[in-house]
Amino acid sequence: MNASAKDLASLLPPGFTLGVATSAFQIEGALDEDGRGPSGWDVFAAKPGSIVEGQSPAVSCDHYHRMPADVALMKELGIDSYRFSLSWPRIQPAGSGPVNRAGLDFYDRLIDLLLASGISPMATLYHWDTPLPLEQAGGWMNRDTAYRLGEFAAIAAAAFGDRVSRWVTVNEPATVTTNGYVLGMHAPGEALMLKALPSVHHQLLGHGLALQALRAANVRGEIGLTNVYSPMVPATANPLDKVSAGLMDVAQNRLYADPVLLGKYPDIIRAATFFSSSFSPSDEDMELISQPLDFYGLNYYMPTRVGAGPGEGAVPPGMAEAMGDDLSGTPGAPLHIESFPDTETTAYGWPVKPEYMSVALAEMAERYPDLPPVYITEGGASFEDVVVQGSGADRRMVPDERRLRYLSDHIGTAVEATQPGGAAESVDLRGYYVWSLMDNFEWSAGYKQPFGLVHVDFDTQVRTPKASYYWLQEVIAARSAVAGSAAGQKNGDDVGQSRTAPPSELP
Ligand code: BGC
């Protein structure tokens, strides 16, 4: 038994959900199969210079064809829950109008197999693969896209509402706006800078309309959205650095969380847009956006160290290169991101700072007194992995101790912070989903940033569980042992049942 696995297992409160996460575009491949329509990401990825080394998402993990084997890997791992996304263009190829039966069938099979494997499904409606016709009509700059997402939610609710345990409406609107519409590093590749603000509001409105549609359909599962959260740390005590960190906090955190949890945009945003007729959200919009949630999904990867002036660049040092972009030292930029001194970084250049996991939760608790129960819906790290041939025939191993330590430290910190006496004790933390089940298409960084618990050889599609996979398996096994009589019982989950059986009650 790995000592850290046992220690972590003993920390986990009863009912704490351990899961893994993926998204459709990053793992499925089969972009032109069985009636799937193109997405904005298909087109963006095909543009020369968009993806590191011109890598293609066309096959990726080939999960569309290998889904049963991938679910078997999850069953073997022993997780409570799997967070995946429904590919909008696979289910509704044009983003409006007719539904593609073959697309629904794929997720029907996935959900039934998960349930038969004792794994509760968490389905994300929007994880960035906007159907192309909607992208071409302006994507999230166009208010109409929000209504289309509401319709898509109704389609998904009718098809899967009896079996999905948790719904995430929208994943990381901050990343879509910042990378896709402000800086142009992600689809649709627009560099609109401050003019991108409508893309924020329309995604949040899309969340509200999707939530409304799921509620109207009376889905059995809980409903939330997922925001990424990065504590902002001033580079020095200089007041200009503090102001810069405050601005970044508004732009990356509060802009997306305040409307949902407080029903209003941060004052500074309202002040800055006072003279702009293009952004004047109505009360009705704000009501839709701030409807009560069953849970709040929080993705935490790292804190951000911010300084005033152009400095090193707009993304963590090293990350622009990892994504094949040159965003370093943008001349005239009012602020920049700096490295943390003496700090380990991931292959992406992201600082490894588990203590800020606790800061993130504490800040959320302080800012949002009515914060619903929280799931960490993503957390993980990319490190360069090496496959080694171990003893015994065909025994391949991936010794990814740094990822294992990252996960152990972050899950442990989150759990400790939310226990009585912890820095975020008022937060009702329900679970942690590791990003990601397997190495996959990491957006503009292609296959160069592996986050998986399972290594994927993209030439042969051979899957090799890494040391971190076996470690998590031990945590789960040790947790059951700690739970004594509850041994073997799935944690925190109303693991539903497949269509063939009568539905069980949700808690
Ligand atoms: C996204 C994932 C992504 C991960 C690592 C999150 O921003 O939701 O799709 O792969 O971070 O970059």
Coordinates of C-alpha atoms and ligand atoms in Angstrom, one line a residue:
M1 CA 0.0 0.0 0.0
N2 CA 1.3 3.4 -1.0
A3 CA 1.5 5.5 2.2
S4 CA 0.1 8.5 0.7
A5 CA -2.9 6.6 -0.6
K6 CA -3.7 5.3 2.8
D7 CA -3.3 8.8 4.4
L8 CA -5.5 10.4 1.8
A9 CA -8.2 7.7 2.2
S10 CA -8.3 8.3 5.9
L11 CA -9.0 12.0 5.3
L12 CA -11.9 11.6 3.0
P13 CA -15.2 12.3 4.6
P14 CA -18.0 9.6 4.1
G15 CA -19.8 10.2 0.9
F16 CA -17.0 12.1 -0.8
T17 CA -17.2 11.5 -4.5
L18 CA -14.0 10.6 -6.4
G19 CA -14.3 10.9 -10.1
V20 CA -12.5 11.5 -13.4
A21 CA -13.3 13.9 -16.2
T22 CA -13.0 14.3 -20.0
S23 CA -14.7 16.2 -22.7
A24 CA -16.1 15.0 -26.0
F25 CA -13.9 17.0 -28.5
Q26 CA -10.8 16.1 -26.6
I27 CA -11.3 12.3 -26.6
E28 CA -13.9 11.1 -29.1
G29 CA -12.3 11.5 -32.6
A30 CA -14.8 10.3 -35.3
L31 CA -15.5 13.9 -36.3
D32 CA -17.1 13.0 -39.6
E33 CA -18.9 9.8 -38.5
D34 CA -22.5 8.8 -38.0
G35 CA -24.0 12.2 -38.8
R36 CA -21.9 14.4 -36.5
G37 CA -21.8 18.0 -37.8
P38 CA -18.6 20.1 -37.8
S39 CA -17.9 22.4 -34.8
G40 CA -16.0 25.7 -34.6
W41 CA -13.1 23.7 -33.1
D42 CA -12.9 21.4 -36.2
V43 CA -12.3 24.5 -38.4
F44 CA -10.0 26.3 -36.0
A45 CA -7.8 23.2 -35.5
A46 CA -7.5 22.7 -39.2
K47 CA -6.1 26.3 -39.7
P48 CA -2.3 26.2 -40.0
G49 CA -0.6 27.5 -36.9
S50 CA -3.5 26.9 -34.6
I51 CA -2.4 23.7 -32.9
V52 CA 1.1 22.8 -31.9
E53 CA 2.9 20.9 -34.7
G54 CA -0.3 21.0 -36.7
Q55 CA -1.7 18.1 -34.7
S56 CA -5.2 17.0 -35.5
P57 CA -8.2 16.1 -33.3
A58 CA -9.6 13.8 -36.0
V59 CA -8.8 10.6 -34.1
S60 CA -7.6 11.7 -30.7
C61 CA -8.2 8.8 -28.2
D62 CA -10.7 7.2 -30.7
H63 CA -13.0 7.0 -27.7
Y64 CA -16.0 7.0 -30.0
H65 CA -15.0 3.5 -31.1
R66 CA -13.3 2.3 -27.9
M67 CA -15.8 3.6 -25.3
P68 CA -16.6 0.2 -23.7
A69 CA -12.9 -0.4 -23.1
D70 CA -12.5 3.0 -21.6
V71 CA -15.5 2.5 -19.3
A72 CA -13.8 -0.8 -18.3
L73 CA -10.7 1.1 -17.3
M74 CA -12.9 3.4 -15.1
K75 CA -14.6 0.4 -13.5
E76 CA -11.3 -1.2 -12.7
L77 CA -10.2 2.1 -11.2
G78 CA -13.2 2.0 -8.9
I79 CA -14.3 5.7 -9.3
D80 CA -17.7 6.8 -8.1
S81 CA -18.5 9.1 -11.0
Y82 CA -17.5 10.1 -14.5
R83 CA -17.7 13.6 -15.9
F84 CA -18.0 13.6 -19.7
S85 CA -19.5 16.1 -22.1
L86 CA -22.2 15.6 -24.7
S87 CA -21.0 16.6 -28.1
W88 CA -23.5 19.2 -29.2
P89 CA -22.7 18.8 -33.0
R90 CA -22.9 15.0 -32.7
I91 CA -26.4 15.2 -31.2
Q92 CA -27.7 18.3 -33.0
P93 CA -25.4 18.7 -36.0
A94 CA -26.5 22.2 -37.0
G95 CA -26.9 23.5 -33.5
S96 CA -30.6 24.0 -34.2
G97 CA -33.2 21.9 -35.9
P98 CA -33.0 18.1 -36.4
V99 CA -31.5 15.7 -33.9
N100 CA -29.1 13.0 -34.9
R101 CA -30.3 9.7 -33.6
A102 CA -26.9 8.0 -33.9
G103 CA -25.5 10.8 -31.7
L104 CA -28.0 10.2 -28.9
D105 CA -27.5 6.4 -29.2
F106 CA -23.8 6.8 -28.5
Y107 CA -24.4 8.6 -25.2
D108 CA -27.3 6.2 -24.4
R109 CA -24.8 3.3 -24.6
L110 CA -22.2 5.2 -22.6
I111 CA -24.6 6.2 -19.8
D112 CA -26.1 2.7 -19.5
L113 CA -22.7 1.1 -19.4
L114 CA -21.6 3.5 -16.7
L115 CA -24.6 2.7 -14.6
A116 CA -24.1 -1.0 -15.1
S117 CA -20.5 -0.5 -13.9
G118 CA -21.6 1.3 -10.8
I119 CA -20.4 4.7 -12.0
S120 CA -22.7 7.8 -11.8
P121 CA -22.8 10.0 -14.9
M122 CA -22.1 13.7 -14.7
A123 CA -22.8 15.2 -18.1
T124 CA -21.6 18.6 -19.3
L125 CA -23.8 20.2 -22.0
Y126 CA -21.3 22.6 -23.3
H127 CA -17.5 21.9 -23.3
W128 CA -16.6 24.3 -26.1
D129 CA -17.6 22.4 -29.3
T130 CA -20.0 25.0 -30.7
P131 CA -21.8 23.6 -33.8
L132 CA -20.2 25.4 -36.9
P133 CA -23.4 27.1 -38.2
L134 CA -23.7 28.8 -34.7
E135 CA -20.0 29.7 -34.7
Q136 CA -20.4 31.2 -38.2
A137 CA -23.3 33.3 -37.0
G138 CA -21.1 34.9 -34.4
G139 CA -20.7 32.1 -31.8
W140 CA -21.0 33.5 -28.2
M141 CA -20.9 37.1 -29.5
N142 CA -24.4 36.4 -30.8
R143 CA -27.1 36.3 -28.2
D144 CA -29.0 33.7 -30.3
T145 CA -26.4 31.0 -29.3
A146 CA -27.6 31.2 -25.7
Y147 CA -31.2 30.2 -26.8
R148 CA -29.8 27.4 -28.9
L149 CA -28.0 26.0 -25.9
G150 CA -31.3 26.2 -24.0
E151 CA -32.9 24.1 -26.8
F152 CA -30.0 21.6 -26.7
A153 CA -30.5 21.2 -23.0
A154 CA -34.1 20.3 -23.6
I155 CA -33.1 17.7 -26.1
A156 CA -30.5 16.2 -23.7
A157 CA -32.9 16.3 -20.8
A158 CA -35.6 14.4 -22.8
A159 CA -33.0 11.7 -23.8
F160 CA -30.9 11.3 -20.6
G161 CA -32.8 13.1 -17.8
D162 CA -33.9 9.8 -16.3
R163 CA -30.3 8.6 -15.8
V164 CA -27.8 11.4 -15.4
S165 CA -26.9 12.1 -11.8
R166 CA -25.4 15.6 -12.3
W167 CA -25.6 18.1 -15.1
V168 CA -23.0 20.8 -15.8
T169 CA -24.5 23.4 -18.1
V170 CA -21.4 25.3 -19.3
N171 CA -17.7 24.5 -18.7
E172 CA -15.3 27.4 -18.0
P173 CA -16.9 30.3 -19.8
A174 CA -13.8 32.3 -18.7
T175 CA -11.5 30.2 -20.8
V176 CA -13.8 30.3 -23.8
T177 CA -13.9 34.1 -23.6
T178 CA -10.3 34.7 -22.7
N179 CA -8.7 32.2 -25.0
G180 CA -11.3 32.2 -27.8
Y181 CA -12.5 35.8 -28.0
V182 CA -10.0 38.0 -26.2
L183 CA -6.6 36.5 -27.2
G184 CA -7.5 34.3 -30.1
M185 CA -5.6 31.2 -28.9
H186 CA -8.7 28.9 -29.0
A187 CA -11.7 28.7 -31.4
P188 CA -13.0 30.8 -32.8
G189 CA -9.6 32.6 -32.8
E190 CA -10.9 36.1 -32.3
A191 CA -8.7 38.7 -30.6
L192 CA -11.3 41.2 -29.7
M193 CA -9.7 42.2 -26.4
L194 CA -12.3 44.2 -24.3
K195 CA -14.9 44.0 -27.1
A196 CA -15.3 40.3 -26.1
L197 CA -17.5 41.2 -23.2
P198 CA -20.8 40.1 -24.8
S199 CA -19.4 36.5 -25.1
V200 CA -19.3 36.4 -21.3
H201 CA -22.9 37.5 -20.9
H202 CA -24.2 35.2 -23.6
Q203 CA -22.5 32.1 -22.2
L204 CA -23.9 32.9 -18.7
L205 CA -27.3 33.5 -20.3
G206 CA -26.9 30.1 -22.1
H207 CA -26.2 28.6 -18.7
G208 CA -29.4 30.2 -17.3
L209 CA -31.6 29.0 -20.3
A210 CA -30.1 25.5 -20.1
L211 CA -30.8 25.3 -16.4
Q212 CA -34.3 26.5 -17.0
A213 CA -34.8 23.8 -19.7
L214 CA -33.4 21.0 -17.4
R215 CA -35.7 22.1 -14.6
A216 CA -38.7 22.3 -16.9
A217 CA -38.0 18.7 -18.0
N218 CA -37.9 17.6 -14.4
V219 CA -34.5 15.8 -14.8
R220 CA -33.7 13.5 -11.9
G221 CA -30.1 14.7 -11.5
E222 CA -28.6 17.8 -9.7
I223 CA -27.7 20.8 -11.8
G224 CA -24.8 23.2 -11.7
L225 CA -22.2 25.0 -13.9
T226 CA -18.4 24.9 -13.8
N227 CA -16.2 27.9 -13.5
V228 CA -12.4 27.8 -13.3
Y229 CA -11.0 29.7 -10.3
S230 CA -7.5 31.0 -9.9
P231 CA -6.5 33.0 -6.8
M232 CA -4.7 36.2 -8.0
V233 CA -1.5 37.0 -6.2
P234 CA 0.2 40.4 -6.6
A235 CA 3.8 40.0 -7.7
T236 CA 5.0 42.5 -5.1
A237 CA 3.5 44.7 -2.4
N238 CA 3.6 47.6 -4.8
P239 CA 0.1 49.1 -5.0
L240 CA 0.2 48.9 -8.8
D241 CA 0.7 45.2 -8.7
K242 CA -2.1 44.9 -6.2
V243 CA -4.4 46.8 -8.4
S244 CA -3.4 44.6 -11.4
A245 CA -4.1 41.4 -9.4
G246 CA -7.5 42.9 -8.4
L247 CA -8.3 43.6 -12.1
M248 CA -7.3 40.0 -13.1
D249 CA -9.4 38.7 -10.3
V250 CA -12.4 40.6 -11.7
A251 CA -11.6 39.6 -15.3
Q252 CA -11.0 35.8 -14.6
N253 CA -13.0 35.0 -11.5
R254 CA -15.6 37.5 -10.4
L255 CA -16.9 38.3 -13.8
Y256 CA -18.2 34.7 -14.1
A257 CA -19.0 33.8 -10.5
D258 CA -20.7 37.1 -9.3
P259 CA -23.6 37.1 -11.8
V260 CA -24.3 33.4 -11.1
L261 CA -24.0 33.5 -7.3
L262 CA -24.8 37.2 -6.5
G263 CA -27.1 38.1 -9.4
K264 CA -25.0 41.0 -10.6
Y265 CA -21.8 41.8 -12.5
P266 CA -18.9 43.3 -10.5
D267 CA -19.3 47.0 -10.0
I268 CA -16.1 47.8 -11.9
I269 CA -17.5 46.0 -15.0
R270 CA -20.8 47.9 -14.7
A271 CA -18.9 51.1 -14.4
A272 CA -16.6 50.4 -17.3
T273 CA -19.5 49.5 -19.6
F274 CA -21.7 52.4 -18.5
F275 CA -21.0 54.3 -21.7
S276 CA -21.3 51.2 -23.9
S277 CA -24.7 50.4 -25.3
S278 CA -23.5 47.0 -26.4
F279 CA -23.6 45.6 -22.9
S280 CA -26.6 46.3 -20.8
P281 CA -27.9 43.1 -19.2
S282 CA -31.6 43.3 -18.3
D283 CA -33.1 42.2 -15.0
E284 CA -34.7 39.3 -16.7
D285 CA -31.3 38.1 -17.9
M286 CA -29.8 38.4 -14.5
E287 CA -32.6 36.4 -13.0
L288 CA -32.1 33.6 -15.4
I289 CA -28.4 33.6 -14.8
S290 CA -28.7 33.6 -11.0
Q291 CA -31.3 30.8 -10.6
P292 CA -30.5 28.6 -7.6
L293 CA -28.0 25.8 -8.3
D294 CA -27.9 22.3 -6.8
F295 CA -24.1 22.5 -6.8
Y296 CA -21.3 24.7 -8.0
G297 CA -18.5 23.2 -10.1
L298 CA -15.1 24.6 -9.5
N299 CA -12.0 23.8 -11.6
Y300 CA -8.8 24.6 -9.8
Y301 CA -5.4 24.1 -11.4
M302 CA -3.1 27.0 -10.1
P303 CA -2.9 30.5 -8.7
T304 CA -1.8 33.4 -10.9
R305 CA 0.9 35.9 -10.0
V306 CA 0.2 39.2 -11.5
G307 CA 2.3 42.4 -12.0
A308 CA 1.6 45.8 -13.5
G309 CA 2.7 46.7 -17.0
P310 CA 3.5 44.6 -20.1
G311 CA 6.1 42.3 -18.4
E312 CA 6.4 38.7 -19.5
G313 CA 3.0 38.1 -21.1
A314 CA -0.7 37.4 -20.8
V315 CA -0.4 33.7 -19.9
P316 CA 1.8 31.8 -17.4
P317 CA 5.5 31.9 -18.6
G318 CA 6.2 29.0 -20.8
M319 CA 2.5 28.4 -21.6
A320 CA 2.4 30.5 -24.8
E321 CA 5.2 28.4 -26.3
A322 CA 3.5 25.2 -25.1
M323 CA 0.4 26.3 -27.1
G324 CA 2.5 27.4 -30.0
D325 CA 1.5 31.1 -29.6
D326 CA 3.6 34.1 -29.2
L327 CA 1.9 36.2 -26.6
S328 CA 5.0 37.1 -24.6
G329 CA 5.4 40.6 -23.5
T330 CA 2.4 42.2 -25.3
P331 CA 3.5 45.8 -25.7
G332 CA 1.3 48.3 -24.0
A333 CA -0.5 45.6 -21.9
P334 CA -1.6 47.0 -18.6
L335 CA -0.6 43.9 -16.7
H336 CA 1.2 40.6 -17.0
I337 CA 1.6 37.2 -15.4
E338 CA 4.8 36.2 -13.7
S339 CA 6.4 33.0 -12.4
F340 CA 6.3 32.2 -8.7
P341 CA 9.8 32.1 -7.4
D342 CA 11.3 28.7 -6.5
T343 CA 8.2 26.9 -7.5
E344 CA 7.8 23.6 -9.4
T345 CA 5.9 24.0 -12.7
T346 CA 4.1 21.5 -14.9
A347 CA 5.0 20.8 -18.5
Y348 CA 2.6 23.7 -19.3
G349 CA 4.6 26.1 -17.1
W350 CA 1.8 26.2 -14.6
P351 CA 2.9 26.6 -10.9
V352 CA 2.2 23.7 -8.6
K353 CA 0.8 25.3 -5.5
P354 CA -1.6 23.0 -3.6
E355 CA -1.9 25.5 -0.8
Y356 CA -3.8 27.8 -3.1
M357 CA -6.5 25.1 -3.5
S358 CA -7.4 26.1 0.0
V359 CA -7.2 29.8 -0.8
A360 CA -9.5 29.3 -3.7
L361 CA -12.1 27.6 -1.5
A362 CA -11.8 30.2 1.3
E363 CA -12.2 33.1 -1.2
M364 CA -15.3 31.5 -2.6
A365 CA -16.7 31.0 0.8
E366 CA -16.0 34.6 1.8
R367 CA -17.4 36.1 -1.4
Y368 CA -20.5 34.0 -1.8
P369 CA -22.3 33.4 1.5
D370 CA -25.0 31.3 -0.2
L371 CA -22.5 29.1 -2.0
P372 CA -24.2 25.8 -2.9
P373 CA -22.4 22.5 -2.3
V374 CA -19.2 22.4 -4.3
Y375 CA -17.6 19.7 -6.5
I376 CA -14.1 20.3 -7.8
T377 CA -15.1 19.3 -11.3
E378 CA -11.5 19.4 -12.6
G379 CA -7.9 19.4 -11.2
G380 CA -4.8 17.8 -12.6
A381 CA -1.4 18.4 -14.2
S382 CA 0.4 17.8 -17.4
F383 CA 3.9 16.3 -17.1
E384 CA 6.1 14.7 -19.7
D385 CA 5.6 11.0 -19.2
V386 CA 7.9 8.1 -20.1
V387 CA 6.7 4.6 -20.8
V388 CA 9.2 2.1 -19.4
Q389 CA 9.2 -1.7 -19.9
G390 CA 9.0 -3.2 -16.4
S391 CA 9.8 -6.8 -15.4
G392 CA 7.5 -9.5 -16.7
A393 CA 6.2 -9.9 -20.2
D394 CA 4.5 -6.9 -21.6
R395 CA 4.5 -5.0 -18.3
R396 CA 4.6 -1.4 -19.4
M397 CA 4.8 1.2 -16.7
V398 CA 4.5 5.0 -16.5
P399 CA 6.1 6.3 -13.3
D400 CA 4.3 9.6 -13.0
E401 CA 5.1 10.4 -9.4
R402 CA 4.8 14.1 -9.9
R403 CA 1.2 13.9 -11.1
L404 CA 0.4 11.5 -8.3
R405 CA 1.8 13.9 -5.8
Y406 CA 0.0 16.8 -7.4
L407 CA -3.3 15.0 -7.0
S408 CA -2.6 13.7 -3.5
D409 CA -1.7 17.2 -2.3
H410 CA -4.6 19.0 -4.0
I411 CA -7.3 16.5 -2.9
G412 CA -5.9 16.4 0.6
T413 CA -5.7 20.2 0.8
A414 CA -9.3 20.6 -0.5
V415 CA -10.6 18.1 2.0
E416 CA -8.7 19.5 5.0
A417 CA -9.6 23.1 4.1
T418 CA -13.3 22.3 4.2
Q419 CA -13.3 20.4 7.5
P420 CA -14.2 22.0 10.8
G421 CA -11.4 24.5 11.7
G422 CA -10.2 24.6 8.1
A423 CA -9.7 27.8 6.1
A424 CA -12.8 27.1 4.1
E425 CA -14.8 25.2 6.7
S426 CA -18.2 26.6 5.6
V427 CA -17.8 25.1 2.1
D428 CA -19.8 21.9 1.6
L429 CA -17.2 20.1 -0.6
R430 CA -18.8 17.0 -2.1
G431 CA -16.1 15.6 -4.4
Y432 CA -13.1 15.9 -6.7
Y433 CA -12.9 14.9 -10.4
V434 CA -9.4 14.3 -11.8
W435 CA -8.6 15.9 -15.1
S436 CA -8.2 13.6 -16.9
L437 CA -9.1 9.9 -17.3
M438 CA -6.6 9.6 -20.1
D439 CA -4.1 11.7 -22.2
N440 CA -6.1 13.6 -24.8
F441 CA -6.3 16.5 -27.3
E442 CA -5.3 19.4 -25.1
W443 CA -6.8 22.1 -27.4
S444 CA -4.1 24.3 -28.9
A445 CA -1.3 22.3 -27.2
G446 CA -2.4 19.2 -29.2
Y447 CA -1.1 16.0 -27.7
K448 CA 1.9 17.7 -26.1
Q449 CA 0.4 18.2 -22.6
P450 CA -0.7 14.8 -21.2
F451 CA -3.0 15.1 -18.1
G452 CA -4.2 11.5 -18.0
L453 CA -4.2 8.9 -15.3
V454 CA -3.9 6.6 -18.3
H455 CA -1.2 7.0 -21.0
V456 CA -2.4 6.9 -24.6
D457 CA -0.1 6.0 -27.4
F458 CA -1.7 8.0 -30.2
D459 CA -0.1 5.9 -32.9
T460 CA -1.3 2.5 -31.7
Q461 CA -4.2 3.6 -29.3
V462 CA -2.7 1.4 -26.6
R463 CA -3.7 2.5 -23.2
T464 CA -1.3 2.1 -20.3
P465 CA -2.5 3.0 -16.8
K466 CA 0.1 5.2 -15.1
A467 CA 1.4 5.0 -11.5
S468 CA -1.2 7.8 -10.6
Y469 CA -4.0 5.5 -11.8
Y470 CA -2.8 2.7 -9.5
W471 CA -2.4 5.1 -6.7
L472 CA -6.0 6.4 -7.1
Q473 CA -7.2 2.8 -7.2
E474 CA -5.5 2.3 -3.9
V475 CA -7.0 5.4 -2.4
I476 CA -10.5 4.1 -3.4
A477 CA -9.8 0.6 -2.1
A478 CA -8.3 2.0 1.2
R479 CA -11.3 4.3 1.6
S480 CA -13.7 1.4 1.5
A481 CA -11.6 -0.4 4.0
V482 CA -11.6 2.6 6.3
A483 CA -15.4 2.9 5.9
G484 CA -15.6 -0.6 7.5
S485 CA -19.1 -1.9 7.1
A486 CA -19.8 0.5 4.3
A487 CA -16.9 -1.2 2.4
G488 CA -17.6 -1.5 -1.3
Q489 CA -20.4 1.0 -1.1
K490 CA -20.2 3.7 -3.7
N491 CA -19.6 7.1 -2.3
G492 CA -21.7 10.2 -2.6
D493 CA -23.7 8.8 -5.4
D494 CA -27.2 8.0 -6.3
V495 CA -25.8 5.6 -8.9
G496 CA -28.8 5.5 -11.1
Q497 CA -29.9 2.6 -13.1
S498 CA -30.0 1.8 -16.8
R499 CA -33.1 2.1 -18.8
T500 CA -33.9 -1.5 -18.5
A501 CA -34.4 -1.2 -14.7
P502 CA -36.9 1.0 -12.9
P503 CA -35.3 4.3 -11.8
S504 CA -34.2 4.5 -8.2
E505 CA -34.9 7.6 -6.1
L506 CA -32.3 10.3 -5.9
P507 CA -31.3 11.4 -2.4
Ligands
BGC1 C1 -10.6 22.5 -19.5 C2 -10.1 21.2 -20.1 C3 -8.6 21.3 -20.3 C4 -8.0 21.4 -18.9 C5 -6.5 21.5 -19.0 C6 -9.7 23.1 -18.4 O1 -9.5 24.4 -18.7 O2 -11.9 22.4 -19.0 O3 -10.8 21.0 -21.3 O4 -8.1 20.2 -21.0 O5 -8.4 22.6 -18.3 O6 -6.0 22.6 -19.7

